[in-house]
PDB file of C-alpha atoms in Angstrom:
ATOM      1  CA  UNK A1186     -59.131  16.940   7.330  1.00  0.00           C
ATOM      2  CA  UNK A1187     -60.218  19.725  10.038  1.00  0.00           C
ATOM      3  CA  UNK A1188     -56.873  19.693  11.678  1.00  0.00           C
ATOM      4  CA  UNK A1189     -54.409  20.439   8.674  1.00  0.00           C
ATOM      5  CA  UNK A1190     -53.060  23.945   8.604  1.00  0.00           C
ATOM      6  CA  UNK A1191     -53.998  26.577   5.777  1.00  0.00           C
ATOM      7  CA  UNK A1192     -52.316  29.717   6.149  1.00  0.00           C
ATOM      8  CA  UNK A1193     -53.659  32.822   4.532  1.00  0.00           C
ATOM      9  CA  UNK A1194     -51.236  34.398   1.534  1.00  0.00           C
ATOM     10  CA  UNK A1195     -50.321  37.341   4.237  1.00  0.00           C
ATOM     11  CA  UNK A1196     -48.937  35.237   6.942  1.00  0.00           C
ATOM     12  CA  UNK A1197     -46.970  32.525   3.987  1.00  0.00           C
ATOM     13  CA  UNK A1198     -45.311  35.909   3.134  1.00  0.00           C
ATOM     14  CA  UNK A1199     -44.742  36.627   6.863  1.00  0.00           C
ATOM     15  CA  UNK A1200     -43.136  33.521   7.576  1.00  0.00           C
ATOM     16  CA  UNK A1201     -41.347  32.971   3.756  1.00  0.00           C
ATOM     17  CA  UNK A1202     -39.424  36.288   5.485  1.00  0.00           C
ATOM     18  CA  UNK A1203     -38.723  35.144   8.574  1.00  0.00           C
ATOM     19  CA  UNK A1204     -37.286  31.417   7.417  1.00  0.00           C
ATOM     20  CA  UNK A1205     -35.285  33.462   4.478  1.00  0.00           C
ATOM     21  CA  UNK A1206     -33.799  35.498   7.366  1.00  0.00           C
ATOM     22  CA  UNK A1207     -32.642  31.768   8.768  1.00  0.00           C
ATOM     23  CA  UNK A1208     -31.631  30.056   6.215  1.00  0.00           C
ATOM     24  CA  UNK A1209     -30.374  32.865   3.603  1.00  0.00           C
ATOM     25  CA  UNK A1210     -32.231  31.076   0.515  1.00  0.00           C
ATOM     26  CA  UNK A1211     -35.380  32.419  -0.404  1.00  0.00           C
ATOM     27  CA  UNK A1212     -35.587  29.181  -2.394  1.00  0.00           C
ATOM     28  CA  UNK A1213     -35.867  27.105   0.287  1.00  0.00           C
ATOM     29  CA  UNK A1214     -37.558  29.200   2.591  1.00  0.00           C
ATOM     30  CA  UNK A1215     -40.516  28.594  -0.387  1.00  0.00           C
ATOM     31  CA  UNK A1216     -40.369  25.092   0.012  1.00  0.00           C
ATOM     32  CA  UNK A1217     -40.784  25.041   3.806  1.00  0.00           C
ATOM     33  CA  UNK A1218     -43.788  26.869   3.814  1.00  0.00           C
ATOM     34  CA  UNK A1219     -45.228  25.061   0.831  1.00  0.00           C
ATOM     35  CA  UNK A1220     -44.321  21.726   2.607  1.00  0.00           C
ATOM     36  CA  UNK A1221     -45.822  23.200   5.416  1.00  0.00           C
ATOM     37  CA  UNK A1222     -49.444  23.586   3.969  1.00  0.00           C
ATOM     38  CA  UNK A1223     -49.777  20.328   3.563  1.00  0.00           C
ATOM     39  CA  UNK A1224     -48.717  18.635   7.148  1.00  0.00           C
ATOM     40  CA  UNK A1225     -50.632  18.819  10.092  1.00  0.00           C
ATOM     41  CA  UNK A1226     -50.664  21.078  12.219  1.00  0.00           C
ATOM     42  CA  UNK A1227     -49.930  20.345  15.987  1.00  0.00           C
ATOM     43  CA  UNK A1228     -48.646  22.311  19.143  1.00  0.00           C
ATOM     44  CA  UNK A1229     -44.863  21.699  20.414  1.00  0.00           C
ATOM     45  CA  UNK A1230     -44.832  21.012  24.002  1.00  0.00           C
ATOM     46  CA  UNK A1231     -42.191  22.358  26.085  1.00  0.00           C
ATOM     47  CA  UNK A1232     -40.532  18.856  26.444  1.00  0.00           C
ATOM     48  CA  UNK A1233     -40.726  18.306  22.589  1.00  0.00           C
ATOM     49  CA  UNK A1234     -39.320  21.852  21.858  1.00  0.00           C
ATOM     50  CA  UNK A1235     -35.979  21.505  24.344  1.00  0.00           C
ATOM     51  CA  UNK A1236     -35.262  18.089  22.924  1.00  0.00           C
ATOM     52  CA  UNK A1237     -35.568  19.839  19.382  1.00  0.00           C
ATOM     53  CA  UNK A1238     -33.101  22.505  20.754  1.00  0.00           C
ATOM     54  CA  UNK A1239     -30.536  20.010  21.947  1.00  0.00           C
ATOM     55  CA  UNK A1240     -30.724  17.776  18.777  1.00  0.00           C
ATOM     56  CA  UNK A1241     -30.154  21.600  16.396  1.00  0.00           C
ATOM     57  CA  UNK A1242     -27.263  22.195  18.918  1.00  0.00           C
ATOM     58  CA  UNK A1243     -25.717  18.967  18.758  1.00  0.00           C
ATOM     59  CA  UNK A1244     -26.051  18.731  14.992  1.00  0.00           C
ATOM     60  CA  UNK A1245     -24.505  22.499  14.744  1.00  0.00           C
ATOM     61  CA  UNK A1246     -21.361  21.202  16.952  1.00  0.00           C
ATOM     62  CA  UNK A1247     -21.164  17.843  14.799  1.00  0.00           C
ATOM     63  CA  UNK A1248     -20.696  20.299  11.797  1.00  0.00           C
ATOM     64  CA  UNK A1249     -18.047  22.701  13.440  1.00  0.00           C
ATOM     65  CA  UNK A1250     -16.021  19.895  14.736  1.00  0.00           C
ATOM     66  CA  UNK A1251     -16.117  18.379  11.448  1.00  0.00           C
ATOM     67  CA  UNK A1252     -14.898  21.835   9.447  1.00  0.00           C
ATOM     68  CA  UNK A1253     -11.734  21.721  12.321  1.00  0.00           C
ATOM     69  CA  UNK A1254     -11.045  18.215  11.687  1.00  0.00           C
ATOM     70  CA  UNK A1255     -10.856  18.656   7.792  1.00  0.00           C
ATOM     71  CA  UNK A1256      -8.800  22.022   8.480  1.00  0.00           C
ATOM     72  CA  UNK A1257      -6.613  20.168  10.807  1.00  0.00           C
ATOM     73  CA  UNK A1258      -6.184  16.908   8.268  1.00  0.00           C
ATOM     74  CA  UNK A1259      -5.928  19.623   5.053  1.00  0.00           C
ATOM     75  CA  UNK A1260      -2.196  21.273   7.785  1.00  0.00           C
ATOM     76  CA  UNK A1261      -0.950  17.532   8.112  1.00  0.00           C
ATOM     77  CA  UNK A1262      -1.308  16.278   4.836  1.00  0.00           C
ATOM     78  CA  UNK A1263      -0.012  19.701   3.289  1.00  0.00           C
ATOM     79  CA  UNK A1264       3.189  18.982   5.428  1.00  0.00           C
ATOM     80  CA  UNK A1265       3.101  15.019   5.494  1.00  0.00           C
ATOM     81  CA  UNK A1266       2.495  14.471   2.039  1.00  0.00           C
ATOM     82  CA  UNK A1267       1.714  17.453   0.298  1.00  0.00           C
ATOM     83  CA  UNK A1268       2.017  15.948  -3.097  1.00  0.00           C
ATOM     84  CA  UNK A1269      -0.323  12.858  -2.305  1.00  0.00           C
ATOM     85  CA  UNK A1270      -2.737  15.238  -0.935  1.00  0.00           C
ATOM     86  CA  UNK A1271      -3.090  17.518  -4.368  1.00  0.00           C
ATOM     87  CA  UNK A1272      -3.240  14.352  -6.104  1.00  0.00           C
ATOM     88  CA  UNK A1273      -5.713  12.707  -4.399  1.00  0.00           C
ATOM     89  CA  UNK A1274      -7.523  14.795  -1.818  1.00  0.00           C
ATOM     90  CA  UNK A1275      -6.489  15.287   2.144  1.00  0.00           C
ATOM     91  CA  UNK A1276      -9.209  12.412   3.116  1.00  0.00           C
ATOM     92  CA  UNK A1277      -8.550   9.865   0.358  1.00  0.00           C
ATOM     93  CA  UNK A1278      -4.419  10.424   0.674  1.00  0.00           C
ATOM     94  CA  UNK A1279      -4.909  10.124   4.158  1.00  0.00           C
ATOM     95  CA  UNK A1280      -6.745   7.200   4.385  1.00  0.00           C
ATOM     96  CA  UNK A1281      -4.381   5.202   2.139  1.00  0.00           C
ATOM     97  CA  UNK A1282      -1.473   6.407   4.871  1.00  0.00           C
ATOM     98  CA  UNK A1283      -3.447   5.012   7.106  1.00  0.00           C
ATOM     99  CA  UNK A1284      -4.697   1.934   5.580  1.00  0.00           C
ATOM    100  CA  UNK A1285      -0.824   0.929   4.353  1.00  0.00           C
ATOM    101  CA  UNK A1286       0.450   2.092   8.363  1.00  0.00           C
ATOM    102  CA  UNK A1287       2.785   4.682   7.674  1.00  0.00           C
ATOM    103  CA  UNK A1288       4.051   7.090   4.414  1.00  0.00           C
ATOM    104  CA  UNK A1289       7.299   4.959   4.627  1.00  0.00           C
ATOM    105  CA  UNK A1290       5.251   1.736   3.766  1.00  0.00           C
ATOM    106  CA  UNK A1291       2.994   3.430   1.428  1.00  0.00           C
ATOM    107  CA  UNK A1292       6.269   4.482  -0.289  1.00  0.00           C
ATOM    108  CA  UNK A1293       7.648   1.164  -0.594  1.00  0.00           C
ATOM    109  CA  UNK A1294       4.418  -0.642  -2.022  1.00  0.00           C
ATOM    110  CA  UNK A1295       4.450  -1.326  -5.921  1.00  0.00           C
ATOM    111  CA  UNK A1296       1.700   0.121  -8.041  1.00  0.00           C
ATOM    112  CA  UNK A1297      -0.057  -2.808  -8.285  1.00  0.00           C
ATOM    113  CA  UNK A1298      -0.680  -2.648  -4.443  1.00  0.00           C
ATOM    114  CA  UNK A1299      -1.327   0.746  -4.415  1.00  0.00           C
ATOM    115  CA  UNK A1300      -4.419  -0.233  -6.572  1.00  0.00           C
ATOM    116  CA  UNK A1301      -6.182  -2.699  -4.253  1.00  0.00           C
ATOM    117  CA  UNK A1302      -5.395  -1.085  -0.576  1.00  0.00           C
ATOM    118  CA  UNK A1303      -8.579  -1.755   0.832  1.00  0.00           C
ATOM    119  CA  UNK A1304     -10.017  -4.468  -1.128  1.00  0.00           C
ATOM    120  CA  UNK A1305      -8.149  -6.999   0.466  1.00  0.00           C
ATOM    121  CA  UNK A1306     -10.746  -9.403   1.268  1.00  0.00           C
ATOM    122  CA  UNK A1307     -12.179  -9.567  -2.296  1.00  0.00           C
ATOM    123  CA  UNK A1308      -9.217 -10.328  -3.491  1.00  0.00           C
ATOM    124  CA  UNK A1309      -8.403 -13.323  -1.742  1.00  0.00           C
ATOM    125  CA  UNK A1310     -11.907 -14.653  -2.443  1.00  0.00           C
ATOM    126  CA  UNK A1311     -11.460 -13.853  -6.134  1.00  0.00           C
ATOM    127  CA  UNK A1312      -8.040 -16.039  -5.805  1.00  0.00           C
ATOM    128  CA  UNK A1313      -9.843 -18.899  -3.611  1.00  0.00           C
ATOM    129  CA  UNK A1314     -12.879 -18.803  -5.716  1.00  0.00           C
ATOM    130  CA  UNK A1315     -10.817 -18.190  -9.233  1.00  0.00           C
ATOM    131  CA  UNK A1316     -12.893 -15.153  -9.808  1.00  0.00           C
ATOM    132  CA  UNK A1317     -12.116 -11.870 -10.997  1.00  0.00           C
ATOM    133  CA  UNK A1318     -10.114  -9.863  -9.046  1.00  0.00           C
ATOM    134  CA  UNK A1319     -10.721  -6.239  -7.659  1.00  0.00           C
ATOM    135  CA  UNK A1320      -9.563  -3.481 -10.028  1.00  0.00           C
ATOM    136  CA  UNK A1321      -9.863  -1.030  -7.092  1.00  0.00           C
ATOM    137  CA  UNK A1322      -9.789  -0.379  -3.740  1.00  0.00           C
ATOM    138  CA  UNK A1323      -9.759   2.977  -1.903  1.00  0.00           C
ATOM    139  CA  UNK A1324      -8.996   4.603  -4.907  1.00  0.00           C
ATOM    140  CA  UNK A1325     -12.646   4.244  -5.898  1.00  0.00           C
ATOM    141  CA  UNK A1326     -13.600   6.847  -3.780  1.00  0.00           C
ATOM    142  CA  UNK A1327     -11.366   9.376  -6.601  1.00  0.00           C
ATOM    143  CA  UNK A1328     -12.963  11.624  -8.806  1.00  0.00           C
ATOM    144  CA  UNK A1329     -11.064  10.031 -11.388  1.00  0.00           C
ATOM    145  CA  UNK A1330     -12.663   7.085 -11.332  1.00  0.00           C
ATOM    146  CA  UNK A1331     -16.386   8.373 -10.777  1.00  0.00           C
ATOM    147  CA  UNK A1332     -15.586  10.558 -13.991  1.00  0.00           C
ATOM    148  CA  UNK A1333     -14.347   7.674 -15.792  1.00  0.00           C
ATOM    149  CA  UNK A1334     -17.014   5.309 -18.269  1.00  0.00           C
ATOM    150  CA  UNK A1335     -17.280   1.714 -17.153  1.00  0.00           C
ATOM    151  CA  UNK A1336     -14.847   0.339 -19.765  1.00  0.00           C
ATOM    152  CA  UNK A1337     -12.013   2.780 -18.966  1.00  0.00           C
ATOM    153  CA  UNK A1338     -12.398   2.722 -14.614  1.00  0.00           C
ATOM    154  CA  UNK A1339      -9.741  -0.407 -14.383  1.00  0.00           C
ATOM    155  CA  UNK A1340      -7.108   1.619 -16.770  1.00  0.00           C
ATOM    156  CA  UNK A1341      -7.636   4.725 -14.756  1.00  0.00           C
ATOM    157  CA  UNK A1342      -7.385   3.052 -11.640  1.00  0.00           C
ATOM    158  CA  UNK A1343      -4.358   1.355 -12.662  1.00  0.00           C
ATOM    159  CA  UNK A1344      -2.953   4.724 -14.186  1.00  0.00           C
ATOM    160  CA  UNK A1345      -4.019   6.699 -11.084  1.00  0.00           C
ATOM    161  CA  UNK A1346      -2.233   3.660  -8.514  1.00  0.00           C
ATOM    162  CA  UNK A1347       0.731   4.637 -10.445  1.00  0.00           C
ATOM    163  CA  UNK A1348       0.923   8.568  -9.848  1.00  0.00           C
ATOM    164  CA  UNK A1349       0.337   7.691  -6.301  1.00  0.00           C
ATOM    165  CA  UNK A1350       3.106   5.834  -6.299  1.00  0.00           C
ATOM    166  CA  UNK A1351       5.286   8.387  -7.828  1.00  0.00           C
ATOM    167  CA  UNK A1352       3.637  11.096  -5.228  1.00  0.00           C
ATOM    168  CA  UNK A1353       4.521   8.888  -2.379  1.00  0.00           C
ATOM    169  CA  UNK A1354       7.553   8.639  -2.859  1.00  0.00           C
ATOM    170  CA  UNK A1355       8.279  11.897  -3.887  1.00  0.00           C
ATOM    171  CA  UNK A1356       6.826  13.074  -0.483  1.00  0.00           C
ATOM    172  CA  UNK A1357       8.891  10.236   1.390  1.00  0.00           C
ATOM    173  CA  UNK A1358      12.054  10.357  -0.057  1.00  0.00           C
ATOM    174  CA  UNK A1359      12.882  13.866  -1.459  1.00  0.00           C
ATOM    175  CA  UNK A1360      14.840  16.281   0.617  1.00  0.00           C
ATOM    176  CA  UNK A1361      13.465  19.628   1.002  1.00  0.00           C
ATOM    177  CA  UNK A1362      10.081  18.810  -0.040  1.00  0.00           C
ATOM    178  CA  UNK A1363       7.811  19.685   2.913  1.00  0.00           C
ATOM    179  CA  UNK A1364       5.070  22.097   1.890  1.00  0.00           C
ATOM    180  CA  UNK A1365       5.879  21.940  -1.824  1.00  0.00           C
ATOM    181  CA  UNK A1366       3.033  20.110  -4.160  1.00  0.00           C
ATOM    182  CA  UNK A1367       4.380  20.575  -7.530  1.00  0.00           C
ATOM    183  CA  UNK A1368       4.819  17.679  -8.522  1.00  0.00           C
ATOM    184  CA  UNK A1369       0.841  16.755  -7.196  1.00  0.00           C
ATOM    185  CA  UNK A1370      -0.502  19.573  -9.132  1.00  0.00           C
ATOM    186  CA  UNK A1371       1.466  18.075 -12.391  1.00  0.00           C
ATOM    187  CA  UNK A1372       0.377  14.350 -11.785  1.00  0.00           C
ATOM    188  CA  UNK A1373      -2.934  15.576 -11.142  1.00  0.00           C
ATOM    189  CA  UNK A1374      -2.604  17.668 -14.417  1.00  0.00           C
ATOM    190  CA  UNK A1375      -1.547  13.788 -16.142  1.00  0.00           C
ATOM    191  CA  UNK A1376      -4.406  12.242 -15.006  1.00  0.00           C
ATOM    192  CA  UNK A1377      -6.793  15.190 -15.997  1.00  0.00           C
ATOM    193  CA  UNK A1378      -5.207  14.526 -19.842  1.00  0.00           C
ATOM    194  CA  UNK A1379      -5.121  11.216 -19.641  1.00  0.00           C
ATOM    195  CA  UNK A1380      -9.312  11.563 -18.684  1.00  0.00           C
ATOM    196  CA  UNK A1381      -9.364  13.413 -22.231  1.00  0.00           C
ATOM    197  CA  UNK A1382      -7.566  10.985 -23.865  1.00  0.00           C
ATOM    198  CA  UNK A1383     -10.146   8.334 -23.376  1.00  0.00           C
ATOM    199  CA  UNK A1384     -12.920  10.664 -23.977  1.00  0.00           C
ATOM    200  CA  UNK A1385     -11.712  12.379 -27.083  1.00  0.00           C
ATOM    201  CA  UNK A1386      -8.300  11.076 -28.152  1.00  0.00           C
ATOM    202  CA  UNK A1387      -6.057  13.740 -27.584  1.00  0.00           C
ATOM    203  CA  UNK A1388      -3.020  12.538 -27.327  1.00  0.00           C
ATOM    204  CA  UNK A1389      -1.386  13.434 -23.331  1.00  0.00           C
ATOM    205  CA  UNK A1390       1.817  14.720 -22.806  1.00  0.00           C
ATOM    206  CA  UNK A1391       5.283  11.832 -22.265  1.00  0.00           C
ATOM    207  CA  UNK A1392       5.888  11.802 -18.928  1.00  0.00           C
ATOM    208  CA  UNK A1393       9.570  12.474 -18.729  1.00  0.00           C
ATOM    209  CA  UNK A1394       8.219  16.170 -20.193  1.00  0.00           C
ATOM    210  CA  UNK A1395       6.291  16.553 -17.265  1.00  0.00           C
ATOM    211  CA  UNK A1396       8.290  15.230 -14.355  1.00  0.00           C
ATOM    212  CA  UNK A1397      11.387  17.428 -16.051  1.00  0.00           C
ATOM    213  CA  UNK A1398       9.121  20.569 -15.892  1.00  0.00           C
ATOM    214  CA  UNK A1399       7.977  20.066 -12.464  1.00  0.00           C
ATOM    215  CA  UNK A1400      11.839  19.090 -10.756  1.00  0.00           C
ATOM    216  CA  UNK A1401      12.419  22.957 -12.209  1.00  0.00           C
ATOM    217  CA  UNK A1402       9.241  24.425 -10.316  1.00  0.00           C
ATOM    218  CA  UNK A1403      10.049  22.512  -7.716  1.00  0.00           C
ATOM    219  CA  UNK A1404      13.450  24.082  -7.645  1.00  0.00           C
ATOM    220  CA  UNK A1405      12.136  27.484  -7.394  1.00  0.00           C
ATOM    221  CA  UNK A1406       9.576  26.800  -5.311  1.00  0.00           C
ATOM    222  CA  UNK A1407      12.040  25.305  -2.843  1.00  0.00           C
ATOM    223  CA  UNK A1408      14.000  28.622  -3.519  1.00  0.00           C
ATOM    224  CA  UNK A1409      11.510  30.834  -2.372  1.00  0.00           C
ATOM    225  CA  UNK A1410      10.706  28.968   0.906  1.00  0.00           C
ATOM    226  CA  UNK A1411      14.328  29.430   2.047  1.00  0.00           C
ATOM    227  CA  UNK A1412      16.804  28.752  -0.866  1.00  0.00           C
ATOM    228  CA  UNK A1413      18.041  32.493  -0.241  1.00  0.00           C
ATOM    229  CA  UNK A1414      19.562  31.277   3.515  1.00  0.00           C
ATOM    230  CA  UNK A1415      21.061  27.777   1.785  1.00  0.00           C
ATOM    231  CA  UNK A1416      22.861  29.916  -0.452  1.00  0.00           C
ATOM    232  CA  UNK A1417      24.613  32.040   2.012  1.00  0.00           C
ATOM    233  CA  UNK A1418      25.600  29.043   3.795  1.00  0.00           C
ATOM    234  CA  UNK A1419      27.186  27.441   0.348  1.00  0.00           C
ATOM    235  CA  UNK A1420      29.051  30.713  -0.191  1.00  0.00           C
ATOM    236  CA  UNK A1421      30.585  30.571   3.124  1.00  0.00           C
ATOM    237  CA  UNK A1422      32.932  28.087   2.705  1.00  0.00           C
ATOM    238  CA  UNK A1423      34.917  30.284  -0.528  1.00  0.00           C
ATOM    239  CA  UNK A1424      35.927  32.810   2.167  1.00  0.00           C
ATOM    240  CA  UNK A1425      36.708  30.247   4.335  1.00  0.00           C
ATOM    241  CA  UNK A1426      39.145  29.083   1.353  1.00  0.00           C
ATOM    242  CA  UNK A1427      40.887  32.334   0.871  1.00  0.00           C
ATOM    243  CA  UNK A1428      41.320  33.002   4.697  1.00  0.00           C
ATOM    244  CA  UNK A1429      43.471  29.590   4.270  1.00  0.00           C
ATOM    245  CA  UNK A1430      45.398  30.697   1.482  1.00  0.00           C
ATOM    246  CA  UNK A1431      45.899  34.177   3.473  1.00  0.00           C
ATOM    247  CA  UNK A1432      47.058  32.112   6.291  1.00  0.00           C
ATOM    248  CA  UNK A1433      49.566  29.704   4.414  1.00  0.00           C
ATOM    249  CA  UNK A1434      50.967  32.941   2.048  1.00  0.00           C
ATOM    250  CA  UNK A1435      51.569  34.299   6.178  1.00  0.00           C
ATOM    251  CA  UNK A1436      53.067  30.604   7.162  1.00  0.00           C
ATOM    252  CA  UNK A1437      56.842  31.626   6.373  1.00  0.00           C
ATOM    253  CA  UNK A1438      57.362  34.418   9.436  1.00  0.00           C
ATOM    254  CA  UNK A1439      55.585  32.907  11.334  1.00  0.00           C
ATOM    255  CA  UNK A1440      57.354  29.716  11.375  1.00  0.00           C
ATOM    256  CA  UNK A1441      60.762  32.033  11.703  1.00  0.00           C
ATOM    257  CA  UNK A1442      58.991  33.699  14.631  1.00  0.00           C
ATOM    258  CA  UNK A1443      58.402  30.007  16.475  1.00  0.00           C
ATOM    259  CA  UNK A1444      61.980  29.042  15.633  1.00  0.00           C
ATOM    260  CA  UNK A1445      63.372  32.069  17.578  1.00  0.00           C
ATOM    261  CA  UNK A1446      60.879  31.940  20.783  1.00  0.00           C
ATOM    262  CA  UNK A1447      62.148  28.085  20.687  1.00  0.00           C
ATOM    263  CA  UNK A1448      65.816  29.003  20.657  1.00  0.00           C
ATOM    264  CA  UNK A1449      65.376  31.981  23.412  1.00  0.00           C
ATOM    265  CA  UNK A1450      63.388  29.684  25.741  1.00  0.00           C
ATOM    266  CA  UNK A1451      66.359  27.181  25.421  1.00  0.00           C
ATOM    267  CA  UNK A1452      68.985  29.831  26.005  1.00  0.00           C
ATOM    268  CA  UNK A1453      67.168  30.999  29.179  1.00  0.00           C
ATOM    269  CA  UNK A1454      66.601  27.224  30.296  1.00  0.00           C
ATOM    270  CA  UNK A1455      70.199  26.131  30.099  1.00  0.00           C
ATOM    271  CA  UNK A1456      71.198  29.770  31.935  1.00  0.00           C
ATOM    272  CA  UNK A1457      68.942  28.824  34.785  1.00  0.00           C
ATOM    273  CA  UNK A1458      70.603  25.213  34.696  1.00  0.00           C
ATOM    274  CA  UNK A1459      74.050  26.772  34.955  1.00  0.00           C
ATOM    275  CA  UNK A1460      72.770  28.993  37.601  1.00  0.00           C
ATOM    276  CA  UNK A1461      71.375  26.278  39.776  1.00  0.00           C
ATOM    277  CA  UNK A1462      74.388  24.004  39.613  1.00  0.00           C
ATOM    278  CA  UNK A1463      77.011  27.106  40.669  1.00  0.00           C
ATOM    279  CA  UNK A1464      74.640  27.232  43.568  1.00  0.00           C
ATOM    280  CA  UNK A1465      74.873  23.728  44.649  1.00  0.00           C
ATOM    281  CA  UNK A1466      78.441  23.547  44.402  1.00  0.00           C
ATOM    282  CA  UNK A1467      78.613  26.638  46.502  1.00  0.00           C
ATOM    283  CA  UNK A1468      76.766  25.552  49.211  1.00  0.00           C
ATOM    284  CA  UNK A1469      78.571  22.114  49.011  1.00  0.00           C
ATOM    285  CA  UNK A1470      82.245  23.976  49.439  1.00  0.00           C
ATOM    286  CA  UNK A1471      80.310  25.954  52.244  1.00  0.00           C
ATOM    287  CA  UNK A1472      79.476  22.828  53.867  1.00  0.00           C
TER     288      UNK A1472
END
């Protein structure tokens, strides 16, 4: 047709620059001016080009109040449930929190429930119908799962439901475990060899290896973040002790001290007694 555009090889250059410039891949700066050979051409009105403006600006806002809500739910879920969060991912351990009402409930929940938070419904139609039942709920949205062949996703599901579980509670429960994902980063290490297990056959490591190893990083990692200041608090208490001891080896003279303020007091009381009564019985004789 008359009206479709055909730049000359100068001005695609021209304009392959200038959208580079934009959007900072000369790749796709190719493919905009290739795609653009082929449309038709036609003049933006003024009306066309403001509502064009408003819809960039409004999509460029969507996108930075997205990045601040992921930063903001990657701060809570690093001090909520730090281990959940390396496990699964902020959005997916987050969502489970959510889904279950609190950490404290998501804590409490057996594996098995863990597995099909979120596919509630089919599995009450599976039970009314005598159907199959879910083997997954939110936990389909892992990479663990996605990664997983067809045959192996319920095993891996049911493997994974467990090490949230474990992370849960470990996040829940545990004192002193704000802000320290070890034992994430070692589940998450589990299901990683587990993953190879069904793929190739190696053989994963027992588990009580792996929980032992990470209870000692933990321990450190707990000691850097302000084990220093719980030590000097423990140590008080010792010179606390030997103060006593000081004290009690002291006890002796200072009882004998006591004895003899006691004794003076009561030799001046009963002279002021004597005193008084002399008194009286002068004034009496007076009278």
């Amino acid at each position: 047709p008359s009206n479709v555009a055909k730049p000359a090889p100068a001005e695609d250059d021209a304009q392959r620059a200038r959208i580079a410039d934009v959007v900072k891949d000369p790749q796709i700066a190719r493919d905009v001016v290739d795609a653009a050979r082929s449309s038709m051409g036609a003049d933006i009105g003024e009306i066309d080009l403001i509502n064009i403006h408003l819809f960039a600006t409004r999509v460029v806002k969507l996108a930075e109040f997205r990045a601040n809500l992921q930063v903001y739910l990657h701060t809570k879920m690093s001090t909520v449930a730090p281990n959940l969060g390396a496990l699964l991912g902020d959005t997916i351990g987050a969502r489970l929190i959510a889904h279950a009402g609190s950490l404290t409930n998501l804590a409490k929940y057996p594996a098995s429930t863990v597995q099909i938070l979120g596919a509630e419904k089919a599995l009450f139609r599976a039970l009314k119908t005598k159907g199959k039942t879910p083997k997954y709920g939110l936990l389909f949205h892992s990479t663990y799962i996605g990664r997983a062949k067809a045959k192996n996703k319920g095993r891996i599901s049911r493997y994974l439901a467990n090490k949230c579980s474990i992370a849960s509670r470990v996040d829940c429960f545990a004192d002193g475990s704000e802000g320290v994902d070890v034992f994430g980063v070692k589940l998450r290490e589990q299901m990683e060899e587990r993953l190879r297990f069904y793929e190739s056959g190696a053989t994963p490591r027992k588990n009580i290896d792996v929980m032992v190893e990470a209870g000692k990083l933990a321990e450190v990692r707990e000691r850097e973040l302000g084990g220093e200041e719980e030590e000097v608090e423990v140590k008080t208490p010792k010179k606390d002790k030997k103060d006593k001891k000081k004290g009690e080896e002291k006890t002796p003279k200072a009882k004998s001290e006591k004895k003899s303020k006691k004794r003076g007091a009561e030799d001046e009381g009963e002279k002021s007694a004597k005193k008084a009564k002399s008194t009286e019985k002068k004034k009496k004789s007076k009278a």
